[in-house]
XYZ file of C-alpha atoms in Angstrom:
780
model
C -7.675 29.589 47.528
C -8.172 28.182 43.894
C -10.316 25.272 43.179
C -9.769 22.975 40.074
C -13.090 23.914 38.945
C -11.792 27.254 38.393
C -10.067 25.848 35.204
C -13.906 25.261 33.596
C -16.279 27.820 33.057
C -19.761 26.093 33.953
C -22.953 26.518 31.697
C -26.232 24.917 31.731
C -28.120 24.811 28.379
C -30.807 22.607 26.777
C -29.322 20.282 23.719
C -29.959 17.060 22.426
C -28.512 14.117 23.681
C -26.902 10.870 21.235
C -26.061 7.745 22.838
C -23.298 5.996 21.368
C -22.177 2.320 21.415
C -18.658 1.146 21.324
C -17.633 4.758 20.602
C -15.909 7.024 23.090
C -15.122 10.773 21.880
C -13.017 13.060 24.068
C -13.114 17.399 23.762
C -10.537 18.473 20.737
C -11.326 15.197 18.760
C -12.347 15.114 15.351
C -14.043 12.028 13.826
C -16.898 10.697 11.886
C -19.079 7.823 12.350
C -22.592 6.611 11.129
C -26.174 6.705 13.064
C -28.819 4.534 12.168
C -31.373 4.780 15.210
C -34.559 7.274 14.561
C -34.290 9.121 17.713
C -30.495 9.759 17.496
C -31.184 10.638 13.679
C -33.766 13.310 14.648
C -31.830 14.830 17.241
C -28.836 15.277 14.791
C -31.368 16.943 12.311
C -32.493 19.184 14.557
C -29.354 20.136 16.143
C -27.826 20.778 12.676
C -30.644 22.739 11.524
C -30.656 25.047 14.711
C -27.041 25.253 14.513
C -26.727 24.042 18.177
C -24.614 21.926 19.683
C -25.290 17.831 20.860
C -23.804 15.739 24.061
C -22.347 12.215 22.928
C -23.130 10.173 25.826
C -21.930 6.195 26.355
C -24.384 3.849 26.074
C -23.935 1.228 29.318
C -24.610 -2.066 27.107
C -24.269 -1.812 23.802
C -26.477 -4.536 22.730
C -29.762 -2.525 23.886
C -31.131 -1.037 20.739
C -33.463 0.984 21.645
C -32.059 2.839 24.934
C -34.068 4.382 27.634
C -32.848 7.272 30.087
C -31.255 4.582 32.819
C -29.086 2.908 29.629
C -26.623 5.461 28.906
C -24.242 7.456 31.354
C -24.745 10.875 32.173
C -21.487 12.452 31.584
C -20.348 12.687 27.951
C -18.746 15.381 25.615
C -20.528 17.940 23.919
C -19.762 18.075 20.410
C -20.462 20.259 17.240
C -21.808 18.885 13.904
C -19.245 20.087 11.313
C -20.658 18.116 8.341
C -23.686 15.607 7.729
C -24.404 13.144 4.672
C -27.395 11.038 4.502
C -27.031 7.274 3.728
C -28.900 5.185 1.033
C -30.009 3.253 3.995
C -31.622 6.580 5.506
C -28.829 6.511 8.186
C -26.629 9.588 9.073
C -22.920 9.655 8.211
C -21.726 12.792 10.359
C -18.233 14.591 11.096
C -18.112 16.104 14.807
C -15.960 17.976 16.634
C -15.648 17.230 20.572
C -15.638 20.678 22.526
C -15.675 20.078 26.263
C -17.524 18.096 29.052
C -20.726 18.021 29.784
C -23.317 16.197 32.490
C -26.877 15.758 32.375
C -28.674 17.648 35.104
C -32.290 16.326 33.960
C -34.279 15.492 31.009
C -36.975 17.113 29.007
C -39.744 14.639 28.884
C -42.466 13.942 25.562
C -39.839 14.628 22.961
C -38.997 12.149 19.945
C -35.631 12.403 20.715
C -33.514 12.697 23.878
C -32.928 16.184 25.090
C -31.591 17.558 28.855
C -30.681 20.250 30.736
C -26.974 19.923 30.273
C -24.233 21.424 32.486
C -21.283 22.299 29.988
C -17.941 22.608 31.703
C -15.898 24.719 29.245
C -12.283 24.229 29.680
C -10.132 27.199 28.681
C -6.608 26.878 29.987
C -4.871 25.389 33.405
C -5.073 28.304 35.610
C -4.046 26.955 38.880
C -0.177 26.904 39.252
C 1.559 24.128 37.582
C 4.155 23.134 40.782
C 6.875 20.656 40.114
C 4.926 17.761 40.729
C 2.445 18.421 38.289
C 5.371 19.017 35.835
C 6.731 15.813 36.745
C 3.583 13.881 36.388
C 3.075 15.438 32.789
C 6.444 14.775 31.739
C 5.731 10.936 32.895
C 2.480 10.812 31.050
C 4.447 11.944 27.636
C 7.322 9.697 28.246
C 4.862 6.644 28.808
C 2.717 7.629 26.260
C 5.607 7.765 23.572
C 6.773 4.028 24.531
C 3.051 3.037 24.041
C 2.939 4.920 20.567
C 6.369 3.299 19.542
C 5.006 -0.332 20.582
C 1.482 0.075 19.407
C 1.597 -1.275 15.582
C -1.401 0.620 14.869
C -0.327 4.256 15.819
C 1.565 6.731 14.052
C 4.744 8.281 15.184
C 2.867 11.842 14.122
C 0.568 11.376 17.173
C 3.433 11.459 19.955
C 5.143 14.651 18.249
C 1.716 16.511 18.721
C 1.759 15.670 22.205
C 4.994 16.743 22.957
C 4.006 20.121 21.457
C 1.035 20.227 24.329
C 2.071 21.842 27.314
C -1.315 22.344 28.888
C -2.339 19.429 31.535
C -5.991 19.444 30.335
C -5.736 19.324 26.775
C -2.928 16.967 27.071
C -5.099 14.370 29.087
C -7.749 14.450 26.468
C -5.227 13.842 23.462
C -3.695 11.185 25.381
C -7.271 9.411 26.510
C -8.307 9.035 22.725
C -4.815 6.883 21.977
C -5.986 4.438 24.579
C -8.511 1.661 24.488
C -10.904 1.992 26.937
C -14.158 0.154 28.240
C -17.466 2.011 29.252
C -16.392 2.358 32.639
C -13.016 3.522 31.995
C -14.284 6.315 29.455
C -16.390 7.455 32.356
C -13.943 7.754 34.822
C -12.102 10.112 32.795
C -14.766 11.934 31.111
C -16.234 13.295 34.821
C -13.006 13.470 36.322
C -12.807 17.569 36.537
C -9.591 17.492 38.440
C -6.996 17.184 35.866
C -4.184 15.853 38.430
C -6.403 13.176 39.612
C -6.950 12.392 35.803
C -3.404 12.691 34.505
C -2.733 9.764 37.597
C -5.502 7.659 36.518
C -4.767 7.499 32.911
C -0.885 6.937 34.060
C -1.993 3.494 35.435
C -4.036 2.710 32.555
C -1.064 3.616 30.337
C 0.997 0.962 32.238
C -1.467 -1.427 32.201
C -1.461 -1.356 28.292
C 2.402 -1.053 28.130
C 2.451 -4.510 29.970
C -0.150 -5.847 27.470
C 2.075 -4.952 24.722
C 5.254 -5.800 26.156
C 3.689 -9.544 26.870
C 2.560 -9.516 22.922
C 6.205 -8.301 22.098
C 7.781 -11.200 23.815
C 5.270 -13.916 22.090
C 5.952 -12.738 18.852
C 9.537 -12.524 19.237
C 9.387 -16.352 20.651
C 7.391 -17.349 17.550
C 9.798 -15.196 14.977
C 12.955 -16.981 16.774
C 11.155 -20.564 16.299
C 10.737 -19.724 12.480
C 14.211 -18.715 12.242
C 15.231 -21.823 13.664
C 13.355 -23.765 11.351
C 14.832 -21.919 7.998
C 18.238 -22.194 9.314
C 17.983 -25.962 9.633
C 16.229 -25.943 6.248
C 19.558 -24.053 4.894
C 21.752 -26.445 6.473
C 20.159 -29.309 5.329
C 20.745 -27.834 1.877
C 24.109 -27.323 1.884
C 24.777 -30.931 2.927
C 22.915 -31.918 0.094
C 24.944 -29.832 -2.114
C 28.232 -30.644 -0.494
C 27.528 -34.188 -1.209
C 26.548 -33.544 -4.521
C 30.043 -32.284 -5.160
C 31.540 -35.025 -3.367
C 29.484 -37.347 -5.702
C 27.677 -38.878 -2.687
C 24.337 -37.741 -3.308
C 21.864 -38.511 -0.326
C 19.923 -41.537 0.109
C 16.810 -41.219 -2.293
C 14.965 -43.600 -0.049
C 15.042 -40.774 2.806
C 13.792 -38.064 0.181
C 11.172 -40.319 -0.890
C 10.039 -40.649 3.343
C 10.309 -37.004 3.475
C 8.003 -36.087 0.459
C 5.485 -38.999 1.926
C 5.351 -37.727 5.386
C 5.150 -34.139 3.849
C 2.056 -35.242 2.170
C 0.485 -37.100 5.331
C 0.995 -34.139 7.389
C -0.567 -31.495 4.579
C -4.352 -30.700 5.124
C -5.024 -31.728 1.348
C -8.613 -32.148 -0.434
C -9.215 -36.082 -0.957
C -8.800 -35.802 -5.047
C -5.483 -33.890 -4.368
C -4.022 -36.065 -1.566
C -4.743 -39.410 -4.030
C -2.932 -37.273 -7.252
C 0.234 -36.618 -4.793
C 0.162 -40.014 -3.791
C 0.122 -41.565 -7.281
C 2.977 -38.861 -8.215
C 4.920 -39.928 -5.347
C 4.483 -43.527 -6.320
C 5.717 -43.161 -9.790
C 8.909 -41.453 -8.295
C 9.900 -43.959 -6.472
C 9.518 -46.587 -9.167
C 12.172 -44.690 -11.135
C 13.714 -42.193 -8.602
C 17.203 -41.467 -10.794
C 15.445 -40.732 -14.147
C 17.443 -37.727 -15.475
C 14.283 -35.715 -16.615
C 10.952 -36.911 -15.791
C 12.218 -37.227 -11.695
C 12.616 -33.410 -11.729
C 9.505 -33.333 -13.208
C 7.434 -34.594 -10.472
C 9.569 -33.560 -7.692
C 8.920 -29.900 -8.853
C 5.086 -31.088 -9.332
C 4.950 -32.309 -5.780
C 6.310 -29.184 -4.462
C 4.045 -27.116 -5.750
C 1.385 -29.142 -4.426
C 2.746 -29.109 -1.065
C 3.311 -25.238 -1.165
C -0.059 -24.515 -1.995
C -2.653 -23.046 0.692
C -5.137 -25.901 -0.094
C -7.134 -25.310 3.231
C -4.886 -22.406 5.219
C -6.869 -19.259 5.242
C -6.280 -15.956 7.150
C -8.055 -15.913 10.216
C -9.463 -12.429 11.121
C -12.383 -11.174 13.161
C -14.770 -9.044 11.017
C -14.971 -5.489 12.826
C -16.867 -2.729 10.381
C -15.838 0.177 12.344
C -12.219 -0.587 12.361
C -12.378 -1.263 8.659
C -13.750 1.808 8.002
C -11.426 3.696 10.127
C -8.483 2.000 8.565
C -9.885 3.161 4.944
C -10.519 6.703 6.032
C -7.110 6.694 7.787
C -5.092 5.571 4.406
C -7.359 7.358 1.604
C -9.528 10.458 1.468
C -12.698 10.738 0.120
C -13.697 7.612 -2.233
C -16.501 6.840 -0.326
C -18.192 4.596 -2.921
C -15.464 1.934 -2.632
C -15.572 2.591 1.307
C -18.995 1.794 1.605
C -18.684 -0.965 -0.739
C -16.098 -2.843 1.327
C -18.038 -2.338 4.600
C -21.185 -4.017 2.844
C -19.018 -6.899 1.724
C -17.611 -7.378 5.237
C -21.448 -6.932 6.632
C -22.697 -9.749 4.543
C -19.401 -11.888 5.008
C -19.909 -11.418 8.928
C -23.671 -12.727 8.597
C -23.226 -15.183 5.977
C -19.595 -16.548 5.883
C -19.975 -18.922 2.874
C -21.209 -16.153 0.660
C -19.826 -15.604 -2.756
C -18.636 -11.660 -2.801
C -18.797 -9.916 -6.311
C -15.637 -8.948 -8.640
C -14.760 -5.315 -8.232
C -14.033 -3.050 -10.788
C -12.169 0.349 -10.184
C -12.434 2.563 -13.081
C -10.974 6.111 -12.810
C -7.871 7.951 -14.448
C -4.336 7.145 -13.137
C -3.002 8.394 -9.813
C -6.492 8.568 -8.230
C -5.454 5.704 -5.804
C -7.227 2.649 -7.272
C -4.195 0.320 -6.746
C -3.598 1.983 -3.114
C -7.105 1.671 -2.021
C -6.788 -2.157 -2.973
C -3.886 -2.525 -0.647
C -6.146 -0.490 2.169
C -8.700 -2.949 1.840
C -6.278 -6.161 2.477
C -4.809 -4.105 5.490
C -8.259 -3.536 6.818
C -9.418 -7.106 6.346
C -6.115 -8.364 7.630
C -5.412 -10.302 4.500
C -2.493 -10.851 2.370
C -2.512 -8.855 -0.346
C -1.456 -9.971 -3.956
C -1.018 -7.883 -7.102
C -0.989 -8.937 -10.824
C -0.227 -6.490 -13.483
C -2.391 -7.497 -16.530
C -0.852 -4.705 -18.835
C 0.173 -6.127 -22.307
C -0.312 -9.460 -21.262
C -0.885 -11.561 -24.253
C -0.221 -15.246 -23.500
C -3.228 -17.212 -22.045
C -0.971 -19.412 -20.301
C 0.205 -16.506 -18.120
C -3.351 -17.265 -16.457
C -3.791 -20.518 -16.695
C -0.522 -22.113 -16.945
C 1.027 -24.731 -19.433
C 0.724 -28.364 -19.495
C 3.250 -30.791 -17.901
C 4.473 -32.127 -21.217
C 6.263 -28.538 -22.043
C 9.494 -28.340 -20.924
C 9.830 -25.834 -17.915
C 6.320 -25.922 -17.715
C 5.146 -24.092 -14.703
C 1.682 -22.750 -13.201
C -0.026 -19.917 -14.055
C 0.194 -16.232 -12.381
C -2.939 -16.842 -10.740
C -1.660 -19.680 -8.535
C 1.559 -18.713 -8.331
C -0.042 -15.413 -6.638
C -1.832 -17.734 -4.130
C 1.219 -19.799 -3.373
C 3.052 -16.447 -2.457
C 0.221 -15.268 -0.440
C 0.285 -18.575 1.725
C -3.296 -18.452 2.289
C -6.618 -19.087 0.081
C -8.475 -15.946 0.688
C -6.063 -13.243 -0.092
C -6.794 -9.895 -1.503
C -6.060 -10.155 -5.143
C -5.331 -7.329 -7.544
C -5.394 -7.456 -11.178
C -4.185 -4.253 -12.097
C -4.821 -2.680 -15.503
C -7.592 -5.063 -16.918
C -8.390 -2.771 -19.887
C -4.660 -3.186 -21.046
C -4.925 -6.907 -22.035
C -3.904 -7.994 -25.480
C -4.235 -11.249 -27.356
C -2.289 -12.825 -30.547
C -1.938 -16.339 -31.502
C -0.796 -17.714 -28.546
C -4.556 -17.392 -26.842
C -6.472 -14.393 -25.246
C -6.062 -13.757 -21.635
C -9.230 -12.202 -21.126
C -10.970 -15.569 -21.987
C -8.913 -17.255 -19.237
C -9.891 -14.447 -17.119
C -13.870 -15.574 -17.413
C -13.578 -18.731 -14.876
C -11.319 -16.965 -12.403
C -13.451 -14.016 -12.280
C -16.824 -15.542 -12.172
C -17.770 -16.351 -8.532
C -20.179 -19.617 -9.905
C -16.995 -21.060 -11.368
C -13.975 -20.444 -9.531
C -14.431 -22.817 -6.718
C -13.005 -25.137 -9.161
C -10.634 -23.363 -11.079
C -8.229 -25.783 -12.702
C -4.611 -24.558 -13.657
C -3.304 -26.476 -16.455
C 0.097 -27.141 -14.884
C -1.694 -28.374 -11.784
C -4.563 -30.208 -13.411
C -6.545 -30.117 -10.310
C -9.338 -28.018 -9.002
C -8.233 -25.087 -6.931
C -11.009 -23.129 -4.748
C -11.092 -19.323 -5.486
C -14.229 -18.639 -4.123
C -12.563 -16.861 -1.073
C -10.528 -14.770 -2.670
C -11.587 -11.001 -3.065
C -11.036 -10.251 -6.542
C -10.236 -6.339 -7.342
C -9.930 -5.264 -10.578
C -8.581 -1.797 -12.215
C -9.101 0.086 -15.329
C -8.754 3.772 -16.493
C -11.464 2.941 -19.215
C -14.166 0.190 -19.695
C -12.241 -1.271 -22.848
C -13.038 -4.423 -21.669
C -14.617 -7.110 -23.333
C -18.575 -7.528 -22.809
C -18.547 -11.295 -21.118
C -15.817 -10.132 -18.724
C -17.255 -6.933 -18.190
C -20.657 -8.706 -17.125
C -18.767 -10.552 -14.010
C -17.728 -7.447 -11.987
C -19.178 -4.535 -10.344
C -18.318 -1.136 -11.796
C -17.008 1.266 -9.232
C -16.239 4.593 -10.610
C -13.541 6.640 -9.203
C -13.727 9.915 -10.314
C -10.839 12.627 -10.508
C -9.883 14.964 -7.754
C -10.909 18.554 -7.245
C -8.713 20.977 -6.475
C -9.993 21.013 -2.630
C -9.637 17.323 -2.504
C -6.104 17.555 -3.971
C -5.168 20.090 -1.049
C -6.479 17.653 1.705
C -4.566 14.803 0.099
C -1.770 16.595 0.142
C -1.788 17.712 3.605
C -3.113 14.542 5.139
C -0.630 12.094 3.359
C 1.829 13.226 0.245
C 3.679 15.843 2.482
C 4.369 13.251 5.311
C 5.080 10.362 2.882
C 7.654 12.470 1.060
C 9.237 13.938 4.276
C 9.788 10.689 5.612
C 11.146 9.173 2.393
C 13.618 12.389 2.195
C 15.019 11.134 5.795
C 13.630 14.491 7.197
C 11.324 14.986 10.369
C 7.673 16.304 9.841
C 8.762 19.589 12.198
C 11.454 20.650 9.799
C 9.663 21.464 6.793
C 6.463 22.856 6.611
C 4.332 24.029 3.482
C 1.704 26.919 3.594
C -1.899 26.383 2.535
C -1.375 28.902 -0.030
C 2.031 26.914 -1.474
C 0.018 23.395 -1.712
C -2.564 25.657 -3.770
C -0.037 27.342 -6.097
C 1.859 24.029 -6.956
C -1.859 22.108 -7.753
C -2.965 25.562 -9.945
C 0.283 26.461 -11.933
C 2.325 23.371 -11.715
C 0.157 20.226 -12.111
C -2.701 19.594 -14.745
C -4.079 15.894 -13.957
C -7.168 14.386 -12.639
C -4.961 11.949 -9.709
C -2.253 13.159 -7.548
C 0.895 11.665 -9.034
C 2.292 15.092 -10.791
C 1.425 16.635 -7.471
C 3.376 14.315 -4.943
C 6.263 14.278 -7.542
C 6.351 18.235 -7.255
C 6.482 18.013 -3.312
C 9.119 15.464 -3.619
C 11.377 17.795 -5.784
C 10.652 20.450 -3.072
C 11.292 18.437 -0.354
C 14.355 16.750 -1.773
C 15.760 20.204 -2.476
C 15.238 21.546 1.320
C 17.139 18.003 2.395
C 20.315 18.878 -0.004
C 20.630 22.321 2.144
C 20.132 20.088 5.522
C 22.896 17.401 4.395
C 25.279 20.278 3.112
C 25.244 22.150 6.661
C 23.547 25.294 5.167
C 20.666 24.575 7.684
C 21.187 23.539 11.150
C 18.833 20.012 11.921
C 17.252 21.889 14.035
C 15.806 24.342 11.963
C 12.415 24.608 10.386
C 12.118 25.434 6.679
C 8.533 27.128 5.833
C 7.802 26.526 2.285
C 5.591 29.573 0.471
C 4.840 30.531 -2.640
C 8.107 32.109 -3.358
C 10.086 29.264 -2.234
C 7.826 27.020 -4.617
C 8.738 29.449 -7.604
C 12.401 29.157 -6.306
C 12.699 25.284 -6.434
C 10.331 24.414 -9.290
C 11.205 27.337 -11.580
C 8.644 29.209 -13.499
C 4.986 28.274 -13.756
C 4.314 25.367 -16.049
C 0.645 25.871 -16.498
C -1.374 29.010 -17.233
C -4.441 29.807 -14.911
C -6.325 31.186 -17.602
C -5.772 29.330 -21.000
C -8.804 30.829 -22.641
C -8.514 32.876 -25.921
C -8.146 36.564 -25.047
C -11.166 37.242 -27.302
C -14.436 35.931 -28.836
C -14.409 34.914 -32.191
C -16.306 33.220 -34.701
C -16.753 29.579 -35.329
C -14.362 28.611 -32.172
C -16.217 26.706 -29.503
C -14.900 25.263 -26.165
C -15.799 21.615 -25.592
C -15.418 19.078 -23.171
C -14.358 15.520 -23.418
C -13.470 12.384 -21.107
C -10.482 10.397 -21.685
C -8.974 7.636 -19.888
C -6.931 9.963 -18.130
C -9.333 12.057 -17.051
C -11.443 15.482 -18.553
C -9.831 17.815 -21.160
C -11.526 20.711 -23.099
C -10.910 20.911 -26.676
C -11.621 23.579 -29.010
C -13.841 22.907 -32.167
C -13.286 25.212 -34.777
C -15.506 26.044 -38.304
C -14.994 28.134 -41.372
C -16.931 28.744 -44.082
C -16.276 29.134 -47.269
C -17.129 29.787 -51.147
C -18.090 26.232 -52.988
C -20.414 23.408 -53.422
C -21.639 22.389 -50.361
C -18.712 20.108 -49.349
C -17.959 19.013 -45.760
C -14.355 18.530 -44.384
C -13.762 16.871 -40.888
C -9.814 16.950 -39.798
C -8.307 16.769 -36.604
C -8.194 12.652 -36.578
C -11.982 12.239 -35.881
C -13.542 8.461 -35.158
C -16.485 7.179 -36.696
C -19.025 8.752 -34.125
C -17.547 11.625 -33.989
C -17.881 12.080 -37.955
C -21.355 11.103 -37.387
C -22.052 13.892 -34.900
C -20.749 16.514 -37.367
C -22.927 15.129 -40.157
C -26.147 15.194 -37.588
C -25.250 18.880 -36.450
C -25.545 19.632 -40.278
C -28.508 18.134 -41.050
C -30.180 20.023 -38.193
C -28.938 23.211 -39.160
C -29.971 22.513 -42.796
C -33.747 21.938 -41.581
C -33.975 24.995 -39.327
C -31.842 27.334 -41.266
C -34.967 29.835 -41.653
C -35.758 29.995 -37.753
C -32.123 30.177 -36.863
C -31.555 33.398 -39.315
C -29.399 31.850 -41.729
C -29.064 31.373 -45.495
C -31.269 28.091 -46.231
C -29.148 27.638 -49.492
C -25.749 27.394 -47.678
C -25.814 23.540 -48.404
C -25.319 24.252 -51.885
C -23.023 27.470 -52.379
C -20.984 27.092 -49.164
C -18.127 24.763 -48.173
C -17.851 23.897 -44.290
C -14.848 22.567 -42.929
C -14.664 21.637 -39.094
C -11.406 21.012 -37.589
C -10.159 20.018 -33.881
C -7.003 20.932 -33.288
C -3.892 18.458 -31.793
C -4.719 16.296 -35.203
C -2.223 13.467 -34.252
C -4.265 12.502 -31.130
C -7.109 10.299 -31.910
C -10.758 11.455 -31.070
C -14.156 10.001 -30.934
C -17.618 9.942 -29.208
C -20.950 11.333 -29.643
C -20.606 14.291 -26.944
C -19.480 17.047 -29.166
C -22.431 17.169 -31.051
C -23.946 20.464 -29.922
C -20.307 21.995 -29.772
C -19.759 20.934 -33.749
C -23.301 22.404 -33.983
C -22.509 25.557 -32.106
C -19.445 25.970 -34.368
C -20.789 25.707 -37.767
C -23.928 28.068 -36.758
C -21.301 30.716 -35.651
C -19.461 30.707 -38.812
C -22.662 30.571 -40.721
C -24.083 33.475 -39.054
C -21.025 35.447 -38.366
C -21.680 35.516 -34.595
C -19.402 35.081 -32.046
C -19.236 32.550 -29.414
C -18.914 33.415 -25.590
C -15.339 32.298 -24.996
C -15.977 31.864 -20.986
C -18.615 28.969 -22.153
C -17.835 25.317 -22.481
C -20.232 22.636 -23.777
C -20.937 18.739 -24.184
C -23.948 16.698 -25.089
C -24.813 14.535 -28.417
C -27.280 15.998 -30.809
C -30.044 14.352 -32.424
C -31.335 15.192 -36.070
C -34.408 16.804 -34.489
C -32.175 19.105 -32.120
C -32.524 17.209 -29.029
C -29.446 17.516 -26.471
C -28.990 13.792 -25.286
C -27.027 12.729 -21.959
C -23.349 12.115 -21.372
C -20.913 10.361 -19.377
C -18.040 11.757 -17.195
C -19.635 14.963 -16.056
C -17.606 15.473 -13.095
C -14.325 15.230 -15.040
C -15.351 17.310 -17.524
C -16.430 20.058 -15.381
C -13.200 19.833 -13.749
C -11.597 20.088 -16.666
C -13.317 23.136 -17.503
C -12.755 24.819 -14.047
C -8.913 24.208 -15.027
C -9.168 26.156 -18.042
C -11.110 29.155 -16.524
C -14.410 28.999 -18.053
C -17.178 30.535 -16.016
C -20.310 28.599 -17.706
C -20.949 25.300 -18.791
C -23.598 24.132 -20.988
C -24.824 20.619 -20.256
C -27.644 18.229 -21.074
C -30.499 18.454 -18.487
C -30.895 14.481 -18.075
C -27.346 14.834 -16.447
C -28.853 16.928 -13.885
C -28.685 13.712 -11.357
C -24.963 13.629 -11.915
C -24.596 17.146 -10.412
C -25.811 16.028 -7.130
C -22.766 14.314 -6.312
C -20.493 17.008 -6.994
C -20.034 19.575 -4.747
C -17.598 22.649 -4.511
C -17.286 22.433 -8.417
C -21.170 23.273 -9.143
C -20.487 26.260 -6.826
C -17.463 27.825 -8.801
C -19.390 27.206 -12.416
C -22.399 28.505 -13.638
C -24.250 25.479 -14.986
C -26.812 25.656 -17.760
C -28.747 22.378 -18.476
C -30.290 22.435 -21.482
C -33.396 20.030 -23.484
C -32.327 21.229 -27.373
C -30.032 23.104 -29.726
C -31.901 26.341 -29.885
C -31.272 26.937 -25.896
C -27.532 25.795 -26.228
C -27.215 28.943 -28.938
C -29.222 31.163 -26.731
C -26.508 31.027 -24.074
C -23.552 30.447 -26.077
C -23.977 33.036 -29.320
C -23.399 36.509 -28.247
């Protein structure tokens, strides 16, 4: 007779052990978390170096900082380490995959980390007979889990789609367990239960308990919502009565209106200064309640005072792990901004009265600056307000108009706070680098007080003429470039968001964009599937961007065309469309971009340069020709002053070192030099094209060809030194898109390469100190 143990392949092996606090890992789970304790770090480093697995066990008491052998359970999950990254604080951030169950049989003493002899229970597939009782149990678990997912506000419907495709009872039990909120003892009961039938029965009880709790929460929510609807209905009816009385010439009793305003002032939680101002205005209104103009102004003013959240805040328990999970779920990559938000939360948790910095997210369009701000609000459980600053010219839009003006209103900052309904929302100031100014004032100057943590606790709007505390607001600003006044820039913490690599774009498309566009088209994830090759084909031949907006548009176009086939009845709704390279070219047409845009052959005086713009990195070719003349230098291509000076510096270096470089020392007297940068209608400026222009002129003077597969960037000095430049990642991405194989960078930019992974592996990066090394590697 078969035993339930026949479902497992038991094997004993020694391995490092890592105790976890507040985290439960099941087989087949892929998750990342941070490790800070010394013993755990050493255990993980050893496992990573030896390419061995680790046993993840749960700590009995999460408050114990240095656990002993008796402080954690002996059943856990054997896991493999997929990725490991060292954090600035000395800790580790690891990505692991749960493999199978494990039990500690004995410990190995005298180690700097926990290690033991572990029995691995490797689960392959369910070998027992799946009888009707087990089938019914599996079906019941799936049904209850679907109900649980539908009621749970933080679980996606995609989770249940995955579960329904599972037929194996063992894998199903682990997948469902990962969705439940379990305490340590419940986790142990599940992880150590090897009898899959008993495990499913136990989990069914847990699911029913969670369903009961969710239904109670839903009842409370509906009750509160109905109560709010009643209040809104009463207010609407009262307004209708007022309108009817006005039409009949029987406008309501002014005394009752004044009494209502007085009651609202008494009930509202207002600062003393604001309360005194409101009562003073109410007194003025009572003295002349039917003044044709002034009474309307006073009523509007009192309404603004009473509707602003002077002391109302969002109540939220700060959970660092939950915040990190939400940010990771909503966005791929962007580790710097995620880490900064967790730091902000940590400080806020330890010191609730602390004043947070103003964050400035700088990066090209389409990399997720605005959407990460929404995710931050979601992760902090705060209201979100977005205010676009693009093209704003009037200071009054920030500070409001004084009440002496007809139609005066508060500025958009106060209006945004009113809309949020709390005094501590996440407030996004979008496109801050697009601010303008004219005779109506400078909005950037008005923002100085708003974005200064030392001043904004007493921000005074011209309309209210009362101080409003903005110190609890988390301001986040976005920009494509740092074209921002220095005084304003000084008040913000700059976080750069670089363009995405092709691999990152592929991950973003698979994790977020495809499912989003399928949902927008009214289809199901089971009806359309993109092959990995199709996604890469779209990225490579139909987009040329730093972000993913164009990629999302292309995916949406393909999905819409597939939706047409379903809508017309050409395909049954139960059918599934697989999108490969052939379908991509059928739906999107001929390729828009060529993979290799290099010249077909090496040429004299033509050099590939790299530049950074507000929309990411771009490539540009610098051309130079030499003709007989009198030493005149001509620069064309709509070049800025800094770029022109770089050309002059490059010529100066070549004159000084003509003999050692093997060119005619008299070229400056009998030759004219013309440097041109194509796309002459586009303004270009900056010092980073210095080495490119020097190489182009040298090639033209010497008659030697330049390797077309080499691109370069760097500032040149009169002595030939190559100075560092910015935007390294964006420039390398542009070089990769162009198809070059070698990139020449200043040696001082070596530090920037540590943050760039797979791009470096695909390019030959040459670091140089002077122009001589540049010529050595670029000239044939």
